[in-house]
Amino acid sequence: SNRPDGLYHNIYLIGLFVSCLYTILCHCLHHIHPSSLTSIVGNLNMLRTASSSIIRSLARVGHPVAAYPTVSSIPSPAIVVARGMTILSKDSAEEYKKQNYTTRMAKTRRPVSPHVTIYSFPVCAVSSITTRVTGCVLSFGCAGLGIVEIFGGSGAALSLMQVIGESGTLVAAGAKFSVAFPVVYHYLGGLRHLVWDAKPELLTNVDVEKASYGLIGASVLVSSVAMVL
């Protein structure tokens, strides 16, 4: 009681801070296995006892202790478990790996975000994706003709086209459309982007949708004409 009045207060705050820090570390280091909950509960009880002892010592020397918090205000592991805390043991981790995403989400009763297979793409997105797909088709087609010409000798690509053309009307028409549509669509799509670059005011929802329908329709029309020639 002969010590400065603030000394007991400082000792109490330091002890409470160390106790809380120790409890948090126990949760972080030992939450992996469920059996560690017993030791955590024991540590919390020990800290509550120490906190109560410090408060009684402060009360004996005349310090007001009603406003002092205690370690008992820290939530116990039992409360955390009741809220649904996930404790990953070795066995539960192996079981977790066996479950796919849909199964795990079904157990939590939380909705799953929509997948692209059930998402309705707007015509603008379909038009943009088709531009990229036709570009890839043209690249692989040109590369394929080059490989045929290299390994088949001079005139091998031309001979291949003649064979396809003599394979019947249906095969020849399908081959013509398969070549004409990527060329026409990708070319017109490039022109559309040039117009948008020159006149960005045309990039509105209504105008882009109209341009997408026009691009698809014009490409199908031109490719159909090329198919019957």
XYZ file of N, CA and C in Angstrom:
687
model
N 0.823 -1.211 0.000
C 0.000 0.000 0.000
C 0.857 1.260 0.000
N 2.175 1.136 0.288
C 3.056 2.286 0.283
C 3.538 2.646 -1.119
N 3.251 1.793 -2.137
C 3.695 2.049 -3.506
C 2.794 3.090 -4.153
N 3.266 3.722 -5.242
C 2.416 4.719 -5.938
C 1.091 4.109 -6.341
N 0.078 4.977 -6.397
C -1.269 4.497 -6.694
C -1.362 3.889 -8.080
N -0.621 4.431 -9.048
C -0.735 3.937 -10.414
C -0.014 2.631 -10.661
N 0.804 2.157 -9.721
C 1.600 0.955 -9.964
C 0.725 -0.280 -10.080
N -0.222 -0.451 -9.123
C -1.101 -1.624 -9.183
C -1.948 -1.601 -10.452
N -2.379 -0.409 -10.819
C -3.183 -0.284 -12.043
C -2.383 -0.722 -13.268
N -1.128 -0.291 -13.346
C -0.293 -0.664 -14.486
C 0.008 -2.158 -14.488
N 0.273 -2.708 -13.307
C 0.536 -4.150 -13.214
C -0.680 -4.935 -13.680
N -1.852 -4.473 -13.279
C -3.067 -5.171 -13.682
C -3.260 -5.127 -15.200
N -3.063 -3.953 -15.813
C -3.257 -3.836 -17.258
C -2.255 -4.683 -18.018
N -0.997 -4.694 -17.557
C 0.016 -5.526 -18.232
C -0.336 -6.997 -18.112
N -0.764 -7.401 -16.924
C -1.141 -8.805 -16.731
C -2.334 -9.200 -17.578
N -3.314 -8.311 -17.658
C -4.493 -8.608 -18.471
C -4.126 -8.695 -19.951
N -3.253 -7.794 -20.424
C -2.834 -7.817 -21.834
C -2.085 -9.096 -22.151
N -1.147 -9.488 -21.257
C -0.398 -10.726 -21.487
C -1.326 -11.930 -21.463
N -2.297 -11.921 -20.559
C -3.235 -13.035 -20.474
C -4.060 -13.162 -21.750
N -4.566 -12.025 -22.233
C -5.354 -12.063 -23.473
C -4.506 -12.520 -24.652
N -3.252 -12.021 -24.730
C -2.365 -12.422 -25.820
C -2.073 -13.907 -25.760
N -1.857 -14.413 -24.558
C -1.580 -15.840 -24.400
C -2.783 -16.685 -24.818
N -3.974 -16.227 -24.482
C -5.183 -16.950 -24.862
C -5.362 -16.983 -26.375
N -5.108 -15.842 -27.036
C -5.216 -15.799 -28.496
C -4.216 -16.735 -29.138
N -2.989 -16.769 -28.614
C -1.981 -17.669 -29.164
C -2.383 -19.118 -28.975
N -3.008 -19.413 -27.859
C -3.472 -20.786 -27.631
C -4.499 -21.178 -28.684
N -5.419 -20.275 -28.975
C -6.423 -20.547 -30.006
C -5.770 -20.755 -31.371
N -4.778 -19.925 -31.689
C -4.170 -19.996 -33.025
C -3.307 -21.238 -33.178
N -2.595 -21.635 -32.124
C -1.638 -22.729 -32.231
C -2.256 -24.096 -31.984
N -3.358 -24.147 -31.275
C -3.905 -25.437 -30.862
C -5.285 -25.733 -31.422
N -5.789 -24.885 -32.325
C -7.144 -25.141 -32.830
C -7.162 -26.237 -33.891
N -5.981 -26.743 -34.269
C -5.935 -27.737 -35.342
C -6.587 -29.043 -34.902
N -6.390 -29.435 -33.660
C -6.922 -30.709 -33.197
C -7.959 -30.460 -32.112
N -9.089 -31.165 -32.141
C -10.148 -30.915 -31.141
C -9.713 -31.168 -29.716
N -8.755 -32.097 -29.516
C -8.361 -32.422 -28.147
C -7.717 -31.243 -27.439
N -7.240 -30.254 -28.185
C -6.595 -29.095 -27.568
C -7.593 -28.168 -26.889
N -8.898 -28.342 -27.167
C -9.901 -27.485 -26.528
C -9.872 -27.637 -25.010
N -9.575 -28.831 -24.540
C -9.521 -29.064 -23.098
C -8.441 -28.215 -22.454
N -7.255 -28.187 -23.090
C -6.167 -27.387 -22.535
C -6.477 -25.901 -22.609
N -7.167 -25.465 -23.661
C -7.515 -24.056 -23.792
C -8.495 -23.647 -22.694
N -9.469 -24.518 -22.436
C -10.415 -24.230 -21.349
C -9.684 -24.129 -20.026
N -8.723 -25.036 -19.802
C -7.938 -24.975 -18.559
C -7.150 -23.684 -18.455
N -6.564 -23.242 -19.563
C -5.813 -21.984 -19.550
C -6.716 -20.795 -19.257
N -7.912 -20.809 -19.841
C -8.846 -19.714 -19.590
C -9.267 -19.670 -18.116
N -9.538 -20.838 -17.549
C -9.912 -20.878 -16.131
C -8.781 -20.365 -15.245
N -7.542 -20.730 -15.605
C -6.393 -20.255 -14.837
C -6.269 -18.738 -14.936
N -6.497 -18.197 -16.140
C -6.398 -16.756 -16.321
C -7.503 -16.018 -15.576
N -8.715 -16.616 -15.565
C -9.810 -15.988 -14.813
C -9.472 -15.932 -13.317
N -8.871 -17.029 -12.830
C -8.502 -17.069 -11.412
C -7.445 -16.021 -11.098
N -6.442 -15.902 -11.991
C -5.392 -14.909 -11.766
C -5.955 -13.498 -11.835
N -6.870 -13.258 -12.772
C -7.470 -11.938 -12.885
C -8.262 -11.588 -11.635
N -9.021 -12.542 -11.149
C -9.810 -12.293 -9.933
C -8.904 -12.024 -8.746
N -7.778 -12.728 -8.678
C -6.845 -12.514 -7.571
C -6.255 -11.106 -7.609
N -5.916 -10.631 -8.829
C -5.370 -9.279 -8.945
C -6.409 -8.239 -8.534
N -7.656 -8.455 -8.950
C -8.712 -7.504 -8.601
C -8.926 -7.453 -7.092
N -8.879 -8.621 -6.429
C -9.036 -8.640 -4.965
C -7.891 -7.901 -4.289
N -6.672 -8.043 -4.863
C -5.524 -7.322 -4.284
C -5.696 -5.824 -4.441
N -6.205 -5.384 -5.587
C -6.456 -3.960 -5.789
C -7.529 -3.440 -4.852
N -8.553 -4.272 -4.610
C -9.637 -3.857 -3.715
C -9.132 -3.680 -2.286
N -8.172 -4.537 -1.875
C -7.666 -4.449 -0.500
C -6.878 -3.161 -0.271
N -6.248 -2.640 -1.345
C -5.471 -1.415 -1.162
C -6.296 -0.169 -1.464
N -7.597 -0.328 -1.691
C -8.472 0.812 -1.841
C -8.694 1.295 -3.253
N -8.307 0.519 -4.282
C -8.527 0.939 -5.661
C -9.937 0.557 -6.120
N -10.602 1.428 -6.870
C -11.923 1.060 -7.429
C -11.733 0.024 -8.534
N -12.421 -1.072 -8.431
C -12.214 -2.172 -9.385
C -13.483 -2.507 -10.148
N -14.541 -1.761 -9.928
C -15.800 -2.119 -10.594
C -15.708 -1.956 -12.105
N -14.903 -0.961 -12.573
C -14.839 -0.700 -14.014
C -13.793 -1.535 -14.726
N -13.017 -2.352 -13.956
C -11.964 -3.140 -14.583
C -12.556 -4.353 -15.284
N -12.189 -4.592 -16.547
C -12.636 -5.826 -17.208
C -11.842 -7.008 -16.714
N -12.373 -8.162 -16.893
C -11.700 -9.392 -16.490
C -11.566 -10.314 -17.688
N -10.737 -11.330 -17.520
C -10.541 -12.304 -18.586
C -11.798 -13.111 -18.828
N -12.731 -13.117 -17.899
C -13.964 -13.874 -18.091
C -14.793 -13.336 -19.242
N -14.500 -12.094 -19.681
C -15.237 -11.549 -20.809
C -14.780 -12.122 -22.132
N -13.666 -12.846 -22.146
C -13.174 -13.468 -23.370
C -14.034 -14.680 -23.685
N -14.514 -14.838 -24.906
C -15.352 -15.997 -25.233
C -14.576 -17.293 -25.095
N -15.203 -18.249 -24.485
C -14.550 -19.535 -24.266
C -14.610 -20.375 -25.529
N -13.758 -21.402 -25.660
C -13.796 -22.271 -26.837
C -15.136 -22.932 -27.047
N -15.848 -23.214 -25.947
C -17.153 -23.855 -26.100
C -18.121 -22.950 -26.858
N -18.043 -21.631 -26.595
C -18.910 -20.692 -27.298
C -18.529 -20.623 -28.763
N -17.225 -20.632 -29.048
C -16.768 -20.580 -30.431
C -17.205 -21.813 -31.197
N -17.113 -22.959 -30.565
C -17.540 -24.196 -31.220
C -19.035 -24.170 -31.479
N -19.809 -23.594 -30.534
C -21.250 -23.539 -30.724
C -21.628 -22.671 -31.905
N -20.759 -21.704 -32.262
C -21.025 -20.868 -33.409
C -20.642 -21.545 -34.715
N -20.069 -22.718 -34.665
C -19.763 -23.457 -35.887
C -18.340 -23.285 -36.365
N -17.382 -23.125 -35.435
C -15.994 -22.986 -35.836
C -15.493 -24.289 -36.455
N -14.804 -24.200 -37.581
C -14.285 -25.373 -38.267
C -12.942 -25.740 -37.678
N -12.828 -26.956 -37.170
C -11.586 -27.457 -36.600
C -11.057 -28.532 -37.535
N -9.934 -28.266 -38.174
C -9.385 -29.189 -39.155
C -8.378 -30.107 -38.493
N -8.745 -31.348 -38.327
C -7.798 -32.362 -37.900
C -7.286 -33.088 -39.130
N -6.412 -34.026 -38.937
C -5.866 -34.775 -40.071
C -6.955 -35.574 -40.758
N -7.838 -36.185 -39.961
C -8.921 -36.989 -40.540
C -9.928 -36.112 -41.268
N -10.287 -34.983 -40.657
C -11.267 -34.110 -41.300
C -10.703 -33.471 -42.557
N -9.395 -33.228 -42.588
C -8.776 -32.668 -43.792
C -8.848 -33.657 -44.949
N -8.626 -34.937 -44.656
C -8.729 -35.947 -45.707
C -10.160 -36.063 -46.209
N -11.119 -35.986 -45.288
C -12.521 -36.051 -45.690
C -12.898 -34.813 -46.503
N -12.315 -33.671 -46.142
C -12.598 -32.420 -46.862
C -12.119 -32.508 -48.310
N -10.987 -33.167 -48.530
C -10.448 -33.296 -49.888
C -11.333 -34.176 -50.765
N -12.055 -35.125 -50.158
C -12.891 -36.042 -50.924
C -14.179 -35.375 -51.419
N -14.540 -34.250 -50.829
C -15.783 -33.589 -51.199
C -15.500 -32.517 -52.254
N -16.343 -32.471 -53.266
C -16.196 -31.417 -54.260
C -16.880 -30.140 -53.768
N -16.774 -29.095 -54.560
C -17.276 -27.781 -54.135
C -18.786 -27.805 -53.919
N -19.523 -28.452 -54.827
C -20.976 -28.485 -54.726
C -21.425 -29.198 -53.465
N -20.751 -30.310 -53.123
C -21.108 -31.066 -51.915
C -20.864 -30.238 -50.667
N -19.728 -29.556 -50.616
C -19.413 -28.747 -49.436
C -20.394 -27.598 -49.274
N -20.756 -26.943 -50.388
C -21.695 -25.840 -50.306
C -23.088 -26.312 -49.930
N -23.459 -27.527 -50.357
C -24.767 -28.070 -50.002
C -24.858 -28.312 -48.494
N -23.769 -28.730 -47.872
C -23.770 -28.965 -46.429
C -23.882 -27.665 -45.639
N -23.319 -26.590 -46.170
C -23.413 -25.305 -45.482
C -24.729 -24.588 -45.733
N -25.527 -25.113 -46.679
C -26.833 -24.519 -47.027
C -26.705 -23.084 -47.513
N -25.582 -22.803 -48.186
C -25.390 -21.495 -48.806
C -25.549 -21.637 -50.313
N -26.130 -20.653 -50.982
C -26.344 -20.763 -52.434
C -25.030 -20.729 -53.197
N -25.010 -21.414 -54.313
C -23.838 -21.464 -55.178
C -24.026 -20.450 -56.299
N -22.964 -19.717 -56.639
C -23.053 -18.720 -57.700
C -23.381 -19.389 -59.028
N -24.150 -18.729 -59.893
C -24.506 -19.327 -61.190
C -23.280 -19.595 -62.040
N -23.327 -20.668 -62.781
C -22.227 -21.043 -63.668
C -22.542 -20.563 -65.087
N -21.518 -20.575 -65.937
C -21.711 -20.060 -67.294
C -22.695 -20.911 -68.091
N -22.899 -22.167 -67.685
C -23.811 -23.031 -68.446
C -25.270 -22.624 -68.273
N -25.598 -21.874 -67.223
C -26.981 -21.456 -67.008
C -27.118 -19.943 -67.134
N -26.051 -19.282 -67.596
C -26.080 -17.829 -67.740
C -26.458 -17.474 -69.170
N -27.415 -16.578 -69.335
C -27.872 -16.166 -70.651
C -26.996 -15.015 -71.153
N -26.123 -15.322 -72.121
C -25.227 -14.312 -72.653
C -25.995 -13.332 -73.533
N -25.745 -12.040 -73.398
C -26.354 -11.068 -74.325
C -25.721 -11.205 -75.699
N -26.408 -10.698 -76.711
C -25.920 -10.831 -78.082
C -24.579 -10.124 -78.258
N -24.338 -9.073 -77.496
C -23.052 -8.371 -77.600
C -21.907 -9.275 -77.173
N -22.108 -10.042 -76.109
C -21.066 -10.955 -75.647
C -20.849 -12.084 -76.644
N -21.944 -12.622 -77.181
C -21.837 -13.690 -78.179
C -21.086 -13.197 -79.411
N -21.391 -11.975 -79.834
C -20.718 -11.397 -80.997
C -19.229 -11.215 -80.746
N -18.869 -10.732 -79.567
C -17.463 -10.519 -79.239
C -16.706 -11.844 -79.147
N -17.321 -12.843 -78.522
C -16.678 -14.149 -78.401
C -16.490 -14.779 -79.775
N -17.491 -14.650 -80.641
C -17.399 -15.230 -81.979
C -16.275 -14.591 -82.782
N -16.034 -13.301 -82.592
C -14.926 -12.646 -83.275
C -13.595 -13.297 -82.922
N -13.418 -13.606 -81.661
C -12.176 -14.251 -81.227
C -12.086 -15.696 -81.704
N -13.209 -16.392 -81.678
C -13.209 -17.783 -82.128
C -12.885 -17.871 -83.616
N -13.501 -17.008 -84.426
C -13.216 -17.030 -85.867
C -11.762 -16.667 -86.149
N -11.179 -15.795 -85.360
C -9.765 -15.470 -85.517
C -8.884 -16.683 -85.261
N -9.222 -17.459 -84.215
C -8.454 -18.685 -83.930
C -8.635 -19.717 -85.036
N -9.871 -19.846 -85.557
C -10.132 -20.797 -86.643
C -9.320 -20.436 -87.878
N -9.264 -19.163 -88.223
C -8.480 -18.729 -89.375
C -6.994 -19.005 -89.175
N -6.510 -18.785 -87.971
C -5.087 -19.027 -87.704
C -4.747 -20.504 -87.855
N -5.563 -21.373 -87.247
C -5.295 -22.809 -87.352
C -5.509 -23.308 -88.780
N -6.490 -22.743 -89.503
C -6.727 -23.158 -90.878
C -5.563 -22.820 -91.789
N -5.064 -21.610 -91.656
C -3.915 -21.214 -92.478
C -2.676 -22.039 -92.113
N -2.484 -22.279 -90.831
C -1.348 -23.097 -90.413
C -1.480 -24.526 -90.946
N -2.718 -25.067 -90.932
C -2.928 -26.419 -91.459
C -2.621 -26.523 -92.944
N -3.067 -25.521 -93.721
C -2.760 -25.527 -95.152
C -1.257 -25.421 -95.391
N -0.595 -24.629 -94.581
C 0.851 -24.517 -94.716
C 1.562 -25.827 -94.420
N 1.112 -26.529 -93.377
C 1.728 -27.823 -93.029
C 1.505 -28.840 -94.139
N 0.265 -28.850 -94.711
C -0.013 -29.773 -95.819
C 0.890 -29.481 -97.012
N 1.091 -28.207 -97.303
C 1.925 -27.824 -98.441
C 3.399 -28.165 -98.199
N 3.839 -28.016 -96.954
C 5.249 -28.287 -96.643
C 5.548 -29.778 -96.719
N 4.714 -30.579 -96.055
C 4.998 -32.012 -95.988
C 4.446 -32.772 -97.199
N 3.452 -32.223 -97.888
C 2.886 -32.904 -99.043
C 3.494 -32.496 -100.364
N 4.316 -31.488 -100.346
C 4.939 -31.025 -101.570
C 4.139 -29.921 -102.226
N 4.712 -29.332 -103.258
C 4.058 -28.225 -103.959
C 2.752 -28.674 -104.603
N 1.687 -27.925 -104.366
C 0.377 -28.235 -104.919
C -0.447 -29.187 -104.081
N 0.037 -29.624 -102.908
C -0.699 -30.570 -102.061
C -1.963 -29.930 -101.505
N -1.909 -28.653 -101.096
C -3.087 -27.974 -100.561
C -4.158 -27.823 -101.636
N -3.746 -27.493 -102.848
C -4.690 -27.363 -103.943
C -5.350 -28.698 -104.267
N -4.581 -29.757 -104.256
C -5.127 -31.094 -104.507
C -6.140 -31.471 -103.432
N -5.863 -31.107 -102.190
C -6.802 -31.393 -101.094
C -8.122 -30.669 -101.315
N -8.052 -29.429 -101.719
C -9.284 -28.677 -101.990
C -10.074 -29.283 -103.145
N -9.390 -29.747 -104.149
C -10.070 -30.374 -105.281
C -10.748 -31.671 -104.858
N -10.120 -32.423 -103.997
C -10.722 -33.661 -103.501
C -11.985 -33.355 -102.710
N -11.940 -32.333 -101.851
C -13.122 -31.953 -101.069
C -14.230 -31.466 -101.994
N -13.894 -30.704 -103.041
C -14.901 -30.203 -103.964
C -15.562 -31.295 -104.775
N -14.849 -32.397 -105.020
C -15.403 -33.506 -105.796
C -16.076 -34.557 -104.922
N -16.198 -34.279 -103.611
C -16.778 -35.268 -102.689
C -18.284 -35.178 -102.588
N -18.933 -34.356 -103.383
C -20.387 -34.234 -103.337
C -20.800 -32.824 -102.983
N -22.047 -32.521 -103.354
C -22.551 -31.160 -103.136
C -22.615 -30.803 -101.658
N -23.067 -31.740 -100.841
C -23.223 -31.452 -99.417
C -21.875 -31.181 -98.762
N -20.897 -32.012 -99.057
C -19.569 -31.840 -98.455
C -18.928 -30.553 -98.959
N -19.034 -30.293 -100.261
C -18.432 -29.098 -100.848
C -19.076 -27.829 -100.297
N -20.414 -27.829 -100.165
C -21.113 -26.655 -99.637
C -20.745 -26.404 -98.177
N -20.675 -27.478 -97.395
C -20.288 -27.321 -95.993
C -18.873 -26.803 -95.833
N -17.961 -27.275 -96.709
C -16.578 -26.811 -96.646
C -16.489 -25.340 -97.025
N -17.251 -24.936 -98.045
C -17.243 -23.531 -98.455
C -17.762 -22.621 -97.336
N -18.853 -23.033 -96.702
C -19.407 -22.212 -95.616
C -18.438 -22.163 -94.433
N -17.777 -23.289 -94.132
C -16.834 -23.337 -93.007
C -15.652 -22.418 -93.223
N -15.292 -22.192 -94.492
C -14.185 -21.279 -94.780
C -14.687 -19.842 -94.896
N -15.836 -19.654 -95.548
C -16.334 -18.306 -95.813
C -16.778 -17.597 -94.538
N -17.475 -18.309 -93.634
C -18.021 -17.633 -92.459
C -16.929 -17.053 -91.559
N -15.874 -17.800 -91.182
C -14.831 -17.167 -90.351
C -14.180 -15.970 -91.024
N -13.934 -16.069 -92.357
C -13.288 -14.955 -93.064
C -14.193 -13.725 -93.056
N -15.456 -13.907 -93.443
C -16.377 -12.777 -93.538
C -16.655 -12.180 -92.165
N -16.930 -13.035 -91.184
C -17.297 -12.537 -89.853
C -16.128 -11.786 -89.222
N -14.934 -12.357 -89.302
C -13.787 -11.707 -88.670
C -13.446 -10.391 -89.380
N -13.596 -10.372 -90.698
C -13.320 -9.147 -91.449
C -14.325 -8.048 -91.103
N -15.617 -8.394 -91.108
C -16.638 -7.402 -90.765
C -16.527 -6.973 -89.299
N -16.150 -7.916 -88.436
C -15.953 -7.561 -87.033
C -14.822 -6.561 -86.852
N -13.753 -6.718 -87.651
C -12.668 -5.749 -87.601
C -13.111 -4.372 -88.077
N -13.925 -4.345 -89.144
C -14.454 -3.059 -89.614
C -15.339 -2.402 -88.559
N -16.114 -3.222 -87.852
C -16.972 -2.661 -86.798
C -16.134 -1.996 -85.708
N -15.045 -2.618 -85.333
C -14.191 -2.027 -84.301
C -13.508 -0.758 -84.804
N -13.178 -0.708 -86.081
C -12.603 0.517 -86.633
C -13.609 1.668 -86.552
N -14.867 1.376 -86.856
C -15.909 2.403 -86.748
C -16.067 2.856 -85.299
N -16.047 1.911 -84.359
C -16.182 2.274 -82.940
C -15.000 3.108 -82.465
N -13.802 2.790 -82.976
C -12.639 3.595 -82.590
C -12.752 5.022 -83.103
N -13.313 5.161 -84.307
C -13.444 6.494 -84.894
C -14.618 7.266 -84.301
N -15.682 6.551 -83.916
C -16.878 7.195 -83.372
C -17.308 6.491 -82.075
N -16.655 6.797 -80.970
C -16.989 6.133 -79.695
C -18.393 6.440 -79.203
N -19.028 7.482 -79.759
C -20.402 7.786 -79.328
C -21.385 6.706 -79.750
N -20.972 5.812 -80.646
C -21.835 4.705 -81.061
C -21.804 3.538 -80.080
N -20.946 3.631 -79.086
C -20.821 2.545 -78.110
C -21.864 2.703 -77.008
N -23.119 2.623 -77.378
C -24.219 2.594 -76.412
C -24.829 1.197 -76.407
N -25.583 0.899 -75.383
C -26.171 -0.442 -75.278
C -27.067 -0.761 -76.473
N -27.867 0.204 -76.889
C -28.789 -0.020 -78.003
C -28.029 -0.173 -79.313
N -27.067 0.724 -79.565
C -26.336 0.682 -80.834
C -25.441 -0.546 -80.938
N -24.820 -0.940 -79.844
C -23.955 -2.130 -79.863
C -24.782 -3.386 -80.117
N -25.958 -3.449 -79.528
C -26.820 -4.604 -79.770
C -27.262 -4.663 -81.231
N -27.629 -3.519 -81.808
C -28.010 -3.494 -83.218
C -26.841 -3.891 -84.116
N -25.646 -3.393 -83.796
C -24.470 -3.729 -84.595
C -24.138 -5.207 -84.507
N -24.377 -5.807 -83.352
C -24.090 -7.239 -83.184
C -25.035 -8.079 -84.035
N -26.327 -7.745 -83.991
C -27.279 -8.466 -84.838
C -26.958 -8.257 -86.319
N -26.571 -7.043 -86.680
C -26.224 -6.779 -88.070
C -24.997 -7.548 -88.514
N -24.002 -7.651 -87.643
C -22.785 -8.386 -87.974
C -23.074 -9.863 -88.185
N -23.844 -10.454 -87.293
C -24.163 -11.878 -87.415
C -24.995 -12.131 -88.672
N -26.009 -11.303 -88.897
C -26.863 -11.492 -90.063
C -26.110 -11.315 -91.377
N -25.276 -10.282 -91.477
C -24.521 -10.046 -92.705
C -23.526 -11.158 -92.973
N -22.906 -11.664 -91.929
C -21.930 -12.746 -92.102
C -22.594 -14.020 -92.594
N -23.744 -14.352 -92.017
C -24.476 -15.561 -92.450
C -24.945 -15.390 -93.907
N -25.418 -14.203 -94.252
C -25.918 -13.970 -95.599
C -24.791 -14.096 -96.644
N -23.692 -13.423 -96.416
C -22.574 -13.461 -97.360
C -21.996 -14.872 -97.450
N -21.871 -15.550 -96.310
C -21.315 -16.906 -96.317
C -22.258 -17.870 -97.050
N -23.563 -17.677 -96.917
C -24.524 -18.519 -97.627
C -24.435 -18.319 -99.141
N -24.248 -17.063 -99.563
C -24.080 -16.799 -100.999
C -22.809 -17.458 -101.519
N -21.725 -17.376 -100.746
C -20.471 -18.005 -101.158
C -20.605 -19.534 -101.186
N -21.452 -20.065 -100.352
C -21.616 -21.513 -100.286
C -22.253 -22.083 -101.558
N -23.141 -21.348 -102.181
C -23.858 -21.851 -103.364
C -23.159 -21.491 -104.676
N -22.096 -20.716 -104.623
C -21.379 -20.347 -105.839
C -20.551 -21.513 -106.375
